[in-house]
mmCIF file of C-alpha atoms and ligand atoms in Angstrom:
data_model
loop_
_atom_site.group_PDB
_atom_site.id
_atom_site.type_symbol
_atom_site.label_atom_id
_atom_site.label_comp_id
_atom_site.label_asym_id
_atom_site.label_seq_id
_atom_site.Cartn_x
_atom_site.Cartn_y
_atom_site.Cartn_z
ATOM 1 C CA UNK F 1 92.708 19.391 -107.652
ATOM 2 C CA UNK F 2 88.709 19.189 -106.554
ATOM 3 C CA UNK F 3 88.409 22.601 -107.120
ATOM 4 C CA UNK F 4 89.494 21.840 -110.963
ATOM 5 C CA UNK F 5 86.741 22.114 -113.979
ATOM 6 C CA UNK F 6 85.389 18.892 -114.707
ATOM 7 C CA UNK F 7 86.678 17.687 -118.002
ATOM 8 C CA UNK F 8 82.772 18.389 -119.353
ATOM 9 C CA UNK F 9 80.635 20.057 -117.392
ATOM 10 C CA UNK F 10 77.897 17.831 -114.873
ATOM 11 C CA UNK F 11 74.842 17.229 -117.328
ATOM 12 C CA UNK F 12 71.921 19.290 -115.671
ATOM 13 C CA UNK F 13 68.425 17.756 -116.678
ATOM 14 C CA UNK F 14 67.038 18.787 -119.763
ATOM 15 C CA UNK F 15 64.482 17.811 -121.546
ATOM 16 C CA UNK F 16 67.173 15.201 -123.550
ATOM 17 C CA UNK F 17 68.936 14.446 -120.202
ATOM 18 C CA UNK F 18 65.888 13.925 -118.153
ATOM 19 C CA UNK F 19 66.692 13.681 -114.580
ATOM 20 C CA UNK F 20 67.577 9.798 -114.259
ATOM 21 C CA UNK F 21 70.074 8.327 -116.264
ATOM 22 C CA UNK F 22 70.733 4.940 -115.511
ATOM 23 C CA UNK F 23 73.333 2.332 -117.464
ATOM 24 C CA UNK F 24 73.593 -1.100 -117.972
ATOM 25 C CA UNK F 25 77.366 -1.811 -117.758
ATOM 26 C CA UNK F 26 78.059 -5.598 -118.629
ATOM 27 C CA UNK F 27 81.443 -7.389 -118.976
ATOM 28 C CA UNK F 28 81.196 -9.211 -122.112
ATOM 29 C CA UNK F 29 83.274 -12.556 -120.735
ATOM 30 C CA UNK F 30 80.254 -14.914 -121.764
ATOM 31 C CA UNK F 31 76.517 -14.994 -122.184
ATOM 32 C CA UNK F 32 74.449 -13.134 -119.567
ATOM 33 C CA UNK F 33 73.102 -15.396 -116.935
ATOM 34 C CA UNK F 34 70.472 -15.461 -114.159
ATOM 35 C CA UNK F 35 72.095 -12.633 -112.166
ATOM 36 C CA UNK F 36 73.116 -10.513 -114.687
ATOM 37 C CA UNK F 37 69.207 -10.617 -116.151
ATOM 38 C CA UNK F 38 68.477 -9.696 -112.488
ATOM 39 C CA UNK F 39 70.767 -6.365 -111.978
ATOM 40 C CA UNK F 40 70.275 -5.036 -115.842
ATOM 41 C CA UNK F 41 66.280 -5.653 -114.927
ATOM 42 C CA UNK F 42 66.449 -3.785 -112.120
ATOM 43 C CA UNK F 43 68.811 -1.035 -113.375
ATOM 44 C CA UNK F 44 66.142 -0.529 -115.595
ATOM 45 C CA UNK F 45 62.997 -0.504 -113.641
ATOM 46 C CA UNK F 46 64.692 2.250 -111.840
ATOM 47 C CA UNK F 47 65.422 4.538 -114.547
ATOM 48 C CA UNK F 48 62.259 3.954 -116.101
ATOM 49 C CA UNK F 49 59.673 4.249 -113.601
ATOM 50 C CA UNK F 50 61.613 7.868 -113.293
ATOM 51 C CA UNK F 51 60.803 8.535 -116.984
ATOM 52 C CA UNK F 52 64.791 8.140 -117.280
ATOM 53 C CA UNK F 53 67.017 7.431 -119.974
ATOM 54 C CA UNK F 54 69.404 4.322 -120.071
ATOM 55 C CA UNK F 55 72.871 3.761 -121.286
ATOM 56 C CA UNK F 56 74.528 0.618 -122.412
ATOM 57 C CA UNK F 57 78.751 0.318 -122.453
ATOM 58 C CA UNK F 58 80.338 -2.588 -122.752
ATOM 59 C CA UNK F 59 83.118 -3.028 -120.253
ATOM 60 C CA UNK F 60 85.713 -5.007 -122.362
ATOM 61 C CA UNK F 61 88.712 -3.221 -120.955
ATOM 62 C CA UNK F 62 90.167 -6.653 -120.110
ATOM 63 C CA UNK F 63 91.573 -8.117 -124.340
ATOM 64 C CA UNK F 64 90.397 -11.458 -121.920
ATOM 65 C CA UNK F 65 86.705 -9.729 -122.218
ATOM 66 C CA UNK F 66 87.104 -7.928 -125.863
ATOM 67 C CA UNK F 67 84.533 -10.570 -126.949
ATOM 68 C CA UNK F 68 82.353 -9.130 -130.026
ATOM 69 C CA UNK F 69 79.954 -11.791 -129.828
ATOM 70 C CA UNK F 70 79.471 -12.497 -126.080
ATOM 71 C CA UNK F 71 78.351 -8.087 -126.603
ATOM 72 C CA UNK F 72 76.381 -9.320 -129.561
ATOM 73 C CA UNK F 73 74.328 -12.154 -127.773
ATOM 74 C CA UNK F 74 73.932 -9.523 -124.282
ATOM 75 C CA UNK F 75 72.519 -6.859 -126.560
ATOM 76 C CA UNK F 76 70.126 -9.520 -127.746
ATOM 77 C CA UNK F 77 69.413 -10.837 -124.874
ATOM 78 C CA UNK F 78 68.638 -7.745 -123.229
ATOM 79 C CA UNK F 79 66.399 -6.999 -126.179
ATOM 80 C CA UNK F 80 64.530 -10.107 -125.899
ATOM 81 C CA UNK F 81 63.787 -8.950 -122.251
ATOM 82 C CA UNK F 82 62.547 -5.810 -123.243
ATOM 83 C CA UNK F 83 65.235 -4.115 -121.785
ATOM 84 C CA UNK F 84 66.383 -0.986 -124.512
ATOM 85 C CA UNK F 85 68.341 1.893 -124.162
ATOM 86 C CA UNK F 86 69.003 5.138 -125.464
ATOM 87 C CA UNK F 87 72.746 5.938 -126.059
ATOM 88 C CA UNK F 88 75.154 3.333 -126.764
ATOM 89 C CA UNK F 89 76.640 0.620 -127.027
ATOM 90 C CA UNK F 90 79.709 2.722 -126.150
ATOM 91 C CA UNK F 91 83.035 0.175 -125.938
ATOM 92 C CA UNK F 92 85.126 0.799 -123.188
ATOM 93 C CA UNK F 93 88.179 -1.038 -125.350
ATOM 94 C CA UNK F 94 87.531 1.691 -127.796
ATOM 95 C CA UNK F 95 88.415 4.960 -125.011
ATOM 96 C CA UNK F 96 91.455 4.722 -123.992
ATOM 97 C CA UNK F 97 93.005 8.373 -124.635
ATOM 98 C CA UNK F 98 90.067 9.150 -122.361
ATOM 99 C CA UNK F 99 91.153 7.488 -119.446
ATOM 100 C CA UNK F 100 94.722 8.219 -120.234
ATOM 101 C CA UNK F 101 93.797 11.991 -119.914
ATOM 102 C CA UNK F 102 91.963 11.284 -116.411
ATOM 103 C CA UNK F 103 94.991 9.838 -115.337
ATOM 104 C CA UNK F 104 97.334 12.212 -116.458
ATOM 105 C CA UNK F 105 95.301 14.699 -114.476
ATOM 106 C CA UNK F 106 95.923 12.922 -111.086
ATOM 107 C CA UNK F 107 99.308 12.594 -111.884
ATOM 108 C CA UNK F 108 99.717 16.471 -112.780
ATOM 109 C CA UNK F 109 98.174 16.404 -109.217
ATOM 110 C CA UNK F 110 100.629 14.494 -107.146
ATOM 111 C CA UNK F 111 98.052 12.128 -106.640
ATOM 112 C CA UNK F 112 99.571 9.050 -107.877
ATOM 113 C CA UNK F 113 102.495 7.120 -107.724
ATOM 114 C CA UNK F 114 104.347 3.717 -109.759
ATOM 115 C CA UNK F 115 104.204 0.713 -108.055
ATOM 116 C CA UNK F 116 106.676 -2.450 -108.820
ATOM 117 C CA UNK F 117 105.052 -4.642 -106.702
ATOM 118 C CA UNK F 118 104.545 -8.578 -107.886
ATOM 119 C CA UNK F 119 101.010 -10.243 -107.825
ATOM 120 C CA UNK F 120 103.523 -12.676 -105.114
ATOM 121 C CA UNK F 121 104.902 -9.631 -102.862
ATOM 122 C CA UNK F 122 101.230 -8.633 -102.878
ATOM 123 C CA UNK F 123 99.564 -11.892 -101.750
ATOM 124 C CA UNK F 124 102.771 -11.982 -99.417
ATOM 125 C CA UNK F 125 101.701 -8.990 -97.705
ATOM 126 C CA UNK F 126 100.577 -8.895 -94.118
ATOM 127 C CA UNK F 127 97.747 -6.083 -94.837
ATOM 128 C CA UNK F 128 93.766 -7.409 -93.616
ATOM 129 C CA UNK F 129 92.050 -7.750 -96.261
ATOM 130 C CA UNK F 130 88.888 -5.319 -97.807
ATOM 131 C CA UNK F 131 85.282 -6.525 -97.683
ATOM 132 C CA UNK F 132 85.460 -7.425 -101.309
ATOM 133 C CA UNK F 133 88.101 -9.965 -100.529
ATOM 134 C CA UNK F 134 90.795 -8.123 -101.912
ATOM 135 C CA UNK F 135 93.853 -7.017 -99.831
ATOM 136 C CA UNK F 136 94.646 -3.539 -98.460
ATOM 137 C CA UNK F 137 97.670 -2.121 -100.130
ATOM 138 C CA UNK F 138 100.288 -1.849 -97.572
ATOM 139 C CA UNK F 139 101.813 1.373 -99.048
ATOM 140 C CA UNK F 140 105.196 -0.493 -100.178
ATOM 141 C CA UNK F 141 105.691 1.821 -103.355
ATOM 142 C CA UNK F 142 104.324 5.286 -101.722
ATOM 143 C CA UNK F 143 107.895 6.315 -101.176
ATOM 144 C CA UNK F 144 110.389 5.651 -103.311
ATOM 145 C CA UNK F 145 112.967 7.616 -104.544
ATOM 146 C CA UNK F 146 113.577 8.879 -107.871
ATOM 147 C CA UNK F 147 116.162 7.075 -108.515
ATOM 148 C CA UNK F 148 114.653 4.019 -107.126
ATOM 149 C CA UNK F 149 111.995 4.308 -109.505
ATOM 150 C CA UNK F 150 114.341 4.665 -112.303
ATOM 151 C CA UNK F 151 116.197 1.879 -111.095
ATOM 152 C CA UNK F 152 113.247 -0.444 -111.057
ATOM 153 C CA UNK F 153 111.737 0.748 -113.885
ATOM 154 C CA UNK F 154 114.392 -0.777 -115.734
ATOM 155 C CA UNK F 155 113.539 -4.405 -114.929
ATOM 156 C CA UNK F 156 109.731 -4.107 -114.817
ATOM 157 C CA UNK F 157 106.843 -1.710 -115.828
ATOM 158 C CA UNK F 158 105.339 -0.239 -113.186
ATOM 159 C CA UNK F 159 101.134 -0.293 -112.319
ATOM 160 C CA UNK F 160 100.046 3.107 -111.331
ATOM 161 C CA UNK F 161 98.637 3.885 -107.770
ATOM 162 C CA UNK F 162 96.474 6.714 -106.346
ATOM 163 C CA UNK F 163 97.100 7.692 -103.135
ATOM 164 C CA UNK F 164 94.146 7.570 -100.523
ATOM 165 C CA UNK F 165 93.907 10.065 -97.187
ATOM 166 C CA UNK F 166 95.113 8.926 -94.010
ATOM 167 C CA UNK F 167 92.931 6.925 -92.117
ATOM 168 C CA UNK F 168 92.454 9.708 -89.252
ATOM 169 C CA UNK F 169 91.749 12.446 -92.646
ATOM 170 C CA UNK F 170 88.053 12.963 -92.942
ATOM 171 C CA UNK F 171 88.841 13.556 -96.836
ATOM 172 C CA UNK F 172 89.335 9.373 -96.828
ATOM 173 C CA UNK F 173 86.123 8.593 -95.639
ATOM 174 C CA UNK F 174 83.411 8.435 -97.922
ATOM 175 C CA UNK F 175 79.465 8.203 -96.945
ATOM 176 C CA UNK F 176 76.247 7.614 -98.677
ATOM 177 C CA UNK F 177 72.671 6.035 -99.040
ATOM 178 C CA UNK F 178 72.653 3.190 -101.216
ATOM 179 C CA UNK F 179 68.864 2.875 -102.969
ATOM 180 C CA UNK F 180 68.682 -0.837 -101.617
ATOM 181 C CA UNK F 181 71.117 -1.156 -98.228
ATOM 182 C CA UNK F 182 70.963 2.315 -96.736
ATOM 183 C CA UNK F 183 73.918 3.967 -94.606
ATOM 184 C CA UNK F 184 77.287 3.351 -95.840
ATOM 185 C CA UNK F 185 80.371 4.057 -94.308
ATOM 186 C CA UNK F 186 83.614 3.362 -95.822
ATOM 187 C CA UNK F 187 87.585 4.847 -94.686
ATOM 188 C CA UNK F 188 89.515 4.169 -97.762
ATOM 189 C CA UNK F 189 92.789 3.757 -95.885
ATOM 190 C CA UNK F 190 90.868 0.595 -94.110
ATOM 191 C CA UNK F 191 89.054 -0.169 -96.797
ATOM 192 C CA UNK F 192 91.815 -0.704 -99.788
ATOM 193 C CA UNK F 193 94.067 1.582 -99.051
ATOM 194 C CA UNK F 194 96.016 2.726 -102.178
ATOM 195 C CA UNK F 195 94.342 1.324 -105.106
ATOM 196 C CA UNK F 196 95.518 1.359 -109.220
ATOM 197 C CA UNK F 197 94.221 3.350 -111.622
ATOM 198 C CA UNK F 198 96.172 1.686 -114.104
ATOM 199 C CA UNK F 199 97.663 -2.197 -114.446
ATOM 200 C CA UNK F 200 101.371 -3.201 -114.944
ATOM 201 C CA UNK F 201 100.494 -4.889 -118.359
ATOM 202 C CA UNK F 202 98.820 -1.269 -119.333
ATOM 203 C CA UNK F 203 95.476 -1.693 -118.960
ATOM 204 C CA UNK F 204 93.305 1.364 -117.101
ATOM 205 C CA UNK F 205 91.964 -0.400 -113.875
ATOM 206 C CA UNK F 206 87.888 -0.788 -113.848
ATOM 207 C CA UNK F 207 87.538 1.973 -111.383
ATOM 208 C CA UNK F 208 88.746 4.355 -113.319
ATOM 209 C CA UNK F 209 86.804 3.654 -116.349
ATOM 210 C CA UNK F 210 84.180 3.429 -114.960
ATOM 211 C CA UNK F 211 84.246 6.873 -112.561
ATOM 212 C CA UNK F 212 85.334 8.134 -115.835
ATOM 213 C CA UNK F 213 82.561 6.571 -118.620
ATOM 214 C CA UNK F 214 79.301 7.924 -115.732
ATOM 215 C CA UNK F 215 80.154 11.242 -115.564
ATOM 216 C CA UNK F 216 81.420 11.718 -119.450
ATOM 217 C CA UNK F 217 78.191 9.596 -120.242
ATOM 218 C CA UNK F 218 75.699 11.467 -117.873
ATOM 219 C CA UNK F 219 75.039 8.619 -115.983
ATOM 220 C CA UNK F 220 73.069 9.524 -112.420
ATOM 221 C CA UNK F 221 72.215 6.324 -111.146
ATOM 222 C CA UNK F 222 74.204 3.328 -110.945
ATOM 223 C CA UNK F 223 71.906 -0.046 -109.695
ATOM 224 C CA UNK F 224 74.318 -3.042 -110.092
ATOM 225 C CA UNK F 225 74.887 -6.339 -108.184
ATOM 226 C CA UNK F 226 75.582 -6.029 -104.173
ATOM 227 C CA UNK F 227 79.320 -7.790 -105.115
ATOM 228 C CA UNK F 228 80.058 -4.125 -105.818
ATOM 229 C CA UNK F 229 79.174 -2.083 -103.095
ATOM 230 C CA UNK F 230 82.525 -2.114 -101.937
ATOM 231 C CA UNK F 231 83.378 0.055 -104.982
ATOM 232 C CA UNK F 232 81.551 3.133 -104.131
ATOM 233 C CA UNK F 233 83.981 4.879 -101.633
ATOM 234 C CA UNK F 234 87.049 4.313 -104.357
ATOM 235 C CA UNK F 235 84.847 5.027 -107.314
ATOM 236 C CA UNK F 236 83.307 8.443 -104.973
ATOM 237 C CA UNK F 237 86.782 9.332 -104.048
ATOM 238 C CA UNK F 238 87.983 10.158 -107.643
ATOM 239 C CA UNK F 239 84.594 11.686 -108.794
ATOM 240 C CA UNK F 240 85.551 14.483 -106.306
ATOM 241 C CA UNK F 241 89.428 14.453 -107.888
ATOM 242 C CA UNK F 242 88.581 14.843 -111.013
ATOM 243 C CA UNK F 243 85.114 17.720 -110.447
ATOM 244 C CA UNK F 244 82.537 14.982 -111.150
ATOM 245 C CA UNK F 245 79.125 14.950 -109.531
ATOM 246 C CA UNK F 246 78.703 11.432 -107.949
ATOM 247 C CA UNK F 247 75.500 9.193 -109.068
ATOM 248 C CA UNK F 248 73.005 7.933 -106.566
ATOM 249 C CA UNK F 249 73.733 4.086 -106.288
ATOM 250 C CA UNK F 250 71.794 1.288 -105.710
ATOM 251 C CA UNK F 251 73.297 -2.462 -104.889
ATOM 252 C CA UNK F 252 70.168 -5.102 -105.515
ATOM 253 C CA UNK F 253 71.137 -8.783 -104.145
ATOM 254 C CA UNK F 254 73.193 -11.591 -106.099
ATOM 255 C CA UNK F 255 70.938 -14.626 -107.213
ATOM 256 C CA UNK F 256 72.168 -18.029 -105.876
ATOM 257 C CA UNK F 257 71.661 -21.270 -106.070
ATOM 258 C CA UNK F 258 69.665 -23.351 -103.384
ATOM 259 C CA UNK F 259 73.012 -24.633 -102.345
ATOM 260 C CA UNK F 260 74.437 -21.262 -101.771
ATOM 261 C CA UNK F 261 75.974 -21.329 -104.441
ATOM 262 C CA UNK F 262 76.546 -17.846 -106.617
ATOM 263 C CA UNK F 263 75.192 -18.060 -109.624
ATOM 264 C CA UNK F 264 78.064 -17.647 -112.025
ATOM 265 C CA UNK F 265 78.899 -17.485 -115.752
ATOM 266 C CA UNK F 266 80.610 -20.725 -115.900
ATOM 267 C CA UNK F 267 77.268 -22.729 -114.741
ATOM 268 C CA UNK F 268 75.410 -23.028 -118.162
ATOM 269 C CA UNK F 269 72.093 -24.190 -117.037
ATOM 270 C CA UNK F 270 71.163 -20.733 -115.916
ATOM 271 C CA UNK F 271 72.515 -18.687 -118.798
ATOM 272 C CA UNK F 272 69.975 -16.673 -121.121
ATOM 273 C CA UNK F 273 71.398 -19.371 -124.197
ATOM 274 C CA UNK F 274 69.774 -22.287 -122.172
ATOM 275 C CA UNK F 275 66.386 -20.097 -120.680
ATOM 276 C CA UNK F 276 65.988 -18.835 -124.208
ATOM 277 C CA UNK F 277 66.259 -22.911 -126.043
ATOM 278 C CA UNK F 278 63.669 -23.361 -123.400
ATOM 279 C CA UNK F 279 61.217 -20.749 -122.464
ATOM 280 C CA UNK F 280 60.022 -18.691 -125.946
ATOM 281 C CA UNK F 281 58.758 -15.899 -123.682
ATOM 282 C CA UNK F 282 60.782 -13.822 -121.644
ATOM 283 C CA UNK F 283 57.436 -12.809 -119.054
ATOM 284 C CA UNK F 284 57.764 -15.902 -117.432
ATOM 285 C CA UNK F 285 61.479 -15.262 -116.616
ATOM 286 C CA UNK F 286 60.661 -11.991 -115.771
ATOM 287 C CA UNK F 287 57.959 -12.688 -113.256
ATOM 288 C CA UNK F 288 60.739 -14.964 -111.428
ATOM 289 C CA UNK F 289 63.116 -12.446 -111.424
ATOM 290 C CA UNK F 290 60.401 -9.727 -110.201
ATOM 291 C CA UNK F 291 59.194 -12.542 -107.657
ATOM 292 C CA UNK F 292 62.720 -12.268 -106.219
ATOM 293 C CA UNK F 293 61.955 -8.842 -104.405
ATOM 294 C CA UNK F 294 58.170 -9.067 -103.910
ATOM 295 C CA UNK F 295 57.353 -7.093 -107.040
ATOM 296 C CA UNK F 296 55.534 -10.276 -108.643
ATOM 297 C CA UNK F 297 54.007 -13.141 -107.379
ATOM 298 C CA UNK F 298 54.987 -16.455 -107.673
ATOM 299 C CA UNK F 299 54.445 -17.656 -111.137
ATOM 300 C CA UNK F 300 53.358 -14.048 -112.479
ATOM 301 C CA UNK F 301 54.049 -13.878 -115.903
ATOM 302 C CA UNK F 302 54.843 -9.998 -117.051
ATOM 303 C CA UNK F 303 56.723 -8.192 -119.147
ATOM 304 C CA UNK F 304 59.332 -5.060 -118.482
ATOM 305 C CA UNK F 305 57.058 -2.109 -119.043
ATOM 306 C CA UNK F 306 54.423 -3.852 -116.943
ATOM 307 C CA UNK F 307 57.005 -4.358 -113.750
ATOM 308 C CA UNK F 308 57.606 -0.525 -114.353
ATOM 309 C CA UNK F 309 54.484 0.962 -113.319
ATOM 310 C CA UNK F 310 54.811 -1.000 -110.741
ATOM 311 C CA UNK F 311 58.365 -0.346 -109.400
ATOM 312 C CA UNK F 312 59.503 1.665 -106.773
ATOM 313 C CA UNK F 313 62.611 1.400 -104.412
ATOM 314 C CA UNK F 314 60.152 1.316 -101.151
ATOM 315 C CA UNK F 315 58.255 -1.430 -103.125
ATOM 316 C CA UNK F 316 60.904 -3.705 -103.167
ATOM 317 C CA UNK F 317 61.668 -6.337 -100.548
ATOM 318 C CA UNK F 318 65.816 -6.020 -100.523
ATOM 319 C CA UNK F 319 67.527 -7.278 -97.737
ATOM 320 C CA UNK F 320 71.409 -7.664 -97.333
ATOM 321 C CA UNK F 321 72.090 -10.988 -98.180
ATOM 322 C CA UNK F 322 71.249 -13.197 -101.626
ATOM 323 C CA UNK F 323 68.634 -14.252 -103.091
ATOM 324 C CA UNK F 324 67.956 -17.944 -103.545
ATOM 325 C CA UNK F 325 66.660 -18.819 -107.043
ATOM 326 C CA UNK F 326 65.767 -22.217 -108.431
ATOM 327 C CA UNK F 327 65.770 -23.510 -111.787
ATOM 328 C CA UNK F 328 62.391 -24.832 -111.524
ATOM 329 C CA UNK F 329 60.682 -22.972 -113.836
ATOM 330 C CA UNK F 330 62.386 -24.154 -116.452
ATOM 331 C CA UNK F 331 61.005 -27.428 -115.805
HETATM 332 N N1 LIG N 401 81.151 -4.555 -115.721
HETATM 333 C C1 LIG N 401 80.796 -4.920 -114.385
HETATM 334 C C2 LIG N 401 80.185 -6.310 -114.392
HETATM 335 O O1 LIG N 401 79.758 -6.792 -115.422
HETATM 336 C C3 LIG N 401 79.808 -3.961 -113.782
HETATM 337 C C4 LIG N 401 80.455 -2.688 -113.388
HETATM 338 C C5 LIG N 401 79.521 -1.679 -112.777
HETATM 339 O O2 LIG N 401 78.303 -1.853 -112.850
HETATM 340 O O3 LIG N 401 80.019 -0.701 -112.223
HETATM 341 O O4 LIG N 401 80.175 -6.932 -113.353
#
């Protein structure tokens, strides 16, 4: 199977396909807030200051997140920050015989398996659980018989599984150098053991998609919110199933509140709708954001293409961990 011909072939850089291309990849479940402003901002600084291209797809797998206008208002908020792209929007709702083809190509492979396993028997399961907070499949469904299968399939529709190495294979452990945290280390057996491709109810699991949408999309650089690190050995382990080149990735911090809180899409007072009725300017919001890893100073009003001659990765003041942000400036 890695030895297989990628479904298209790895863009090379051209002079249409320069070498960074980076993508903004938001989940349209409500209007983009503080943290969301943060990751797309720095997503693209990155590609920019590299002369790159960006990429916008909206990730409304989910119906829950097939949301026209929540995509609507993100595009225009992203706009108002200065924030454009090149290709796109692409709608992830709208590819599904793409994915289904990925997925038939692991199962041609062996690779994957049906599991009947409740949202209950799963909770119920002794497994530790992953970084991410979610558990580490304990392998109920990796061997059941055919008839088994047939027998349960009967009474419920299965999810569909991809098995991960052993924990003692060196195939399951993946490695690389995230743009903002370094060294990374992850055993997928440990890690989340084996994880869906696909959901019970149908719907292609995020991982997928989105190991699918990079490579068909060209993207080379992926610089999203630190919640997601924990994706990269999963999402690295089925570039190399299916022949795809893996992107360079870059996890910036999540904003929270003073409290500690996260900031999240349910607490309105930091959502672009409120900044927007408030502040007619987006520099201002962008010097906070900026100000956030030392590429501003406090109260530095500037807009995108200025904070891109002045971006670089070794510029930036990351550290694992959030970043506490304030509404104060809205005041
Ligand atoms: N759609 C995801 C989100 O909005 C981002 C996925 C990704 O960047 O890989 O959180």
């Amino acid at each position: 199977m890695p030895d297989q011909q990628p479904i298209r072939p790895a863009t090379r850089p051209t002079a249409a396909h320069p070498a960074v291309t980076g993508r903004f990849a938001p989940t349209p479940s409500g209007r983009m807030h503080l943290g969301n402003a943060f990751s797309a901002l720095m997503a693209w600084l990155s590609a920019r200051a590299a002369g790159g291209r960006m990429v916008l797809r909206i990730e409304d797998l989910d119906p829950r997140a097939q949301n026209p206008e929540a995509a609507q208002l993100i595009m225009d908020d992203l706009a108002w920050l200065g924030l454009d792209w090149d290709e796109g929007p692409w709608y992830q709702s709208q590819r599904d015989e793409t994915y289904a083809a990925a997925i038939d190509r692991l199962e041609a492979a062996g690779l994957t398996y049906p599991c009947f396993c409740t949202r209950a028997e799963l909770h119920a399961a002794t497994a530790p659980h992953a970084s991410d907070g979610t558990y580490v499949y304990p392998g109920t469904c990796r061997g059941l018989t055919a008839q088994q299968i047939a027998e349960r399939s009967r009474l419920r529709r299965p999810a569909t599984r991809l098995r991960v190495p052993e924990a003692d294979d060196p195939a399951g452990t993946i490695a690389f150098d995230d743009l903002a945290l370094g060294h990374h280390e992850e055993v997928l057996a440990r890690e989340c053991g084996d994880f869906l491709v696909r959901r019970s109810d149908g719907v292609v699991a995020y991982q997928l998609a989105v190991v699918v949408d990079d490579a068909l999309m060209g993207v080379t650089q992926v610089v999203r919110g630190a919640d997601l690190l924990g994706s990269v050995a999963r999402q690295t382990y089925l570039q190399r199933l299916l022949g795809y080149p893996t992107p360079t990735y870059g996890h910036v911090p999540l904003l929270v509140a003073p409290d500690g809180r996260r900031l999240s899409k349910r607490e309105h007072d930091l959502d672009l709708g409120a900044i927007r009725a408030h502040e007619a300017r987006p520099e201002r919001l962008l010097g906070v954001l900026a100000s956030c890893v030392g590429l501003a100073e406090k109260g530095e009003s500037l807009s995108a293409s200025q904070l891109a001659t002045r971006f670089s990765w070794e510029a930036l003041r990351v550290h694992a961990g959030n970043v506490v942000v304030d509404g104060d400036f809205l005041s």
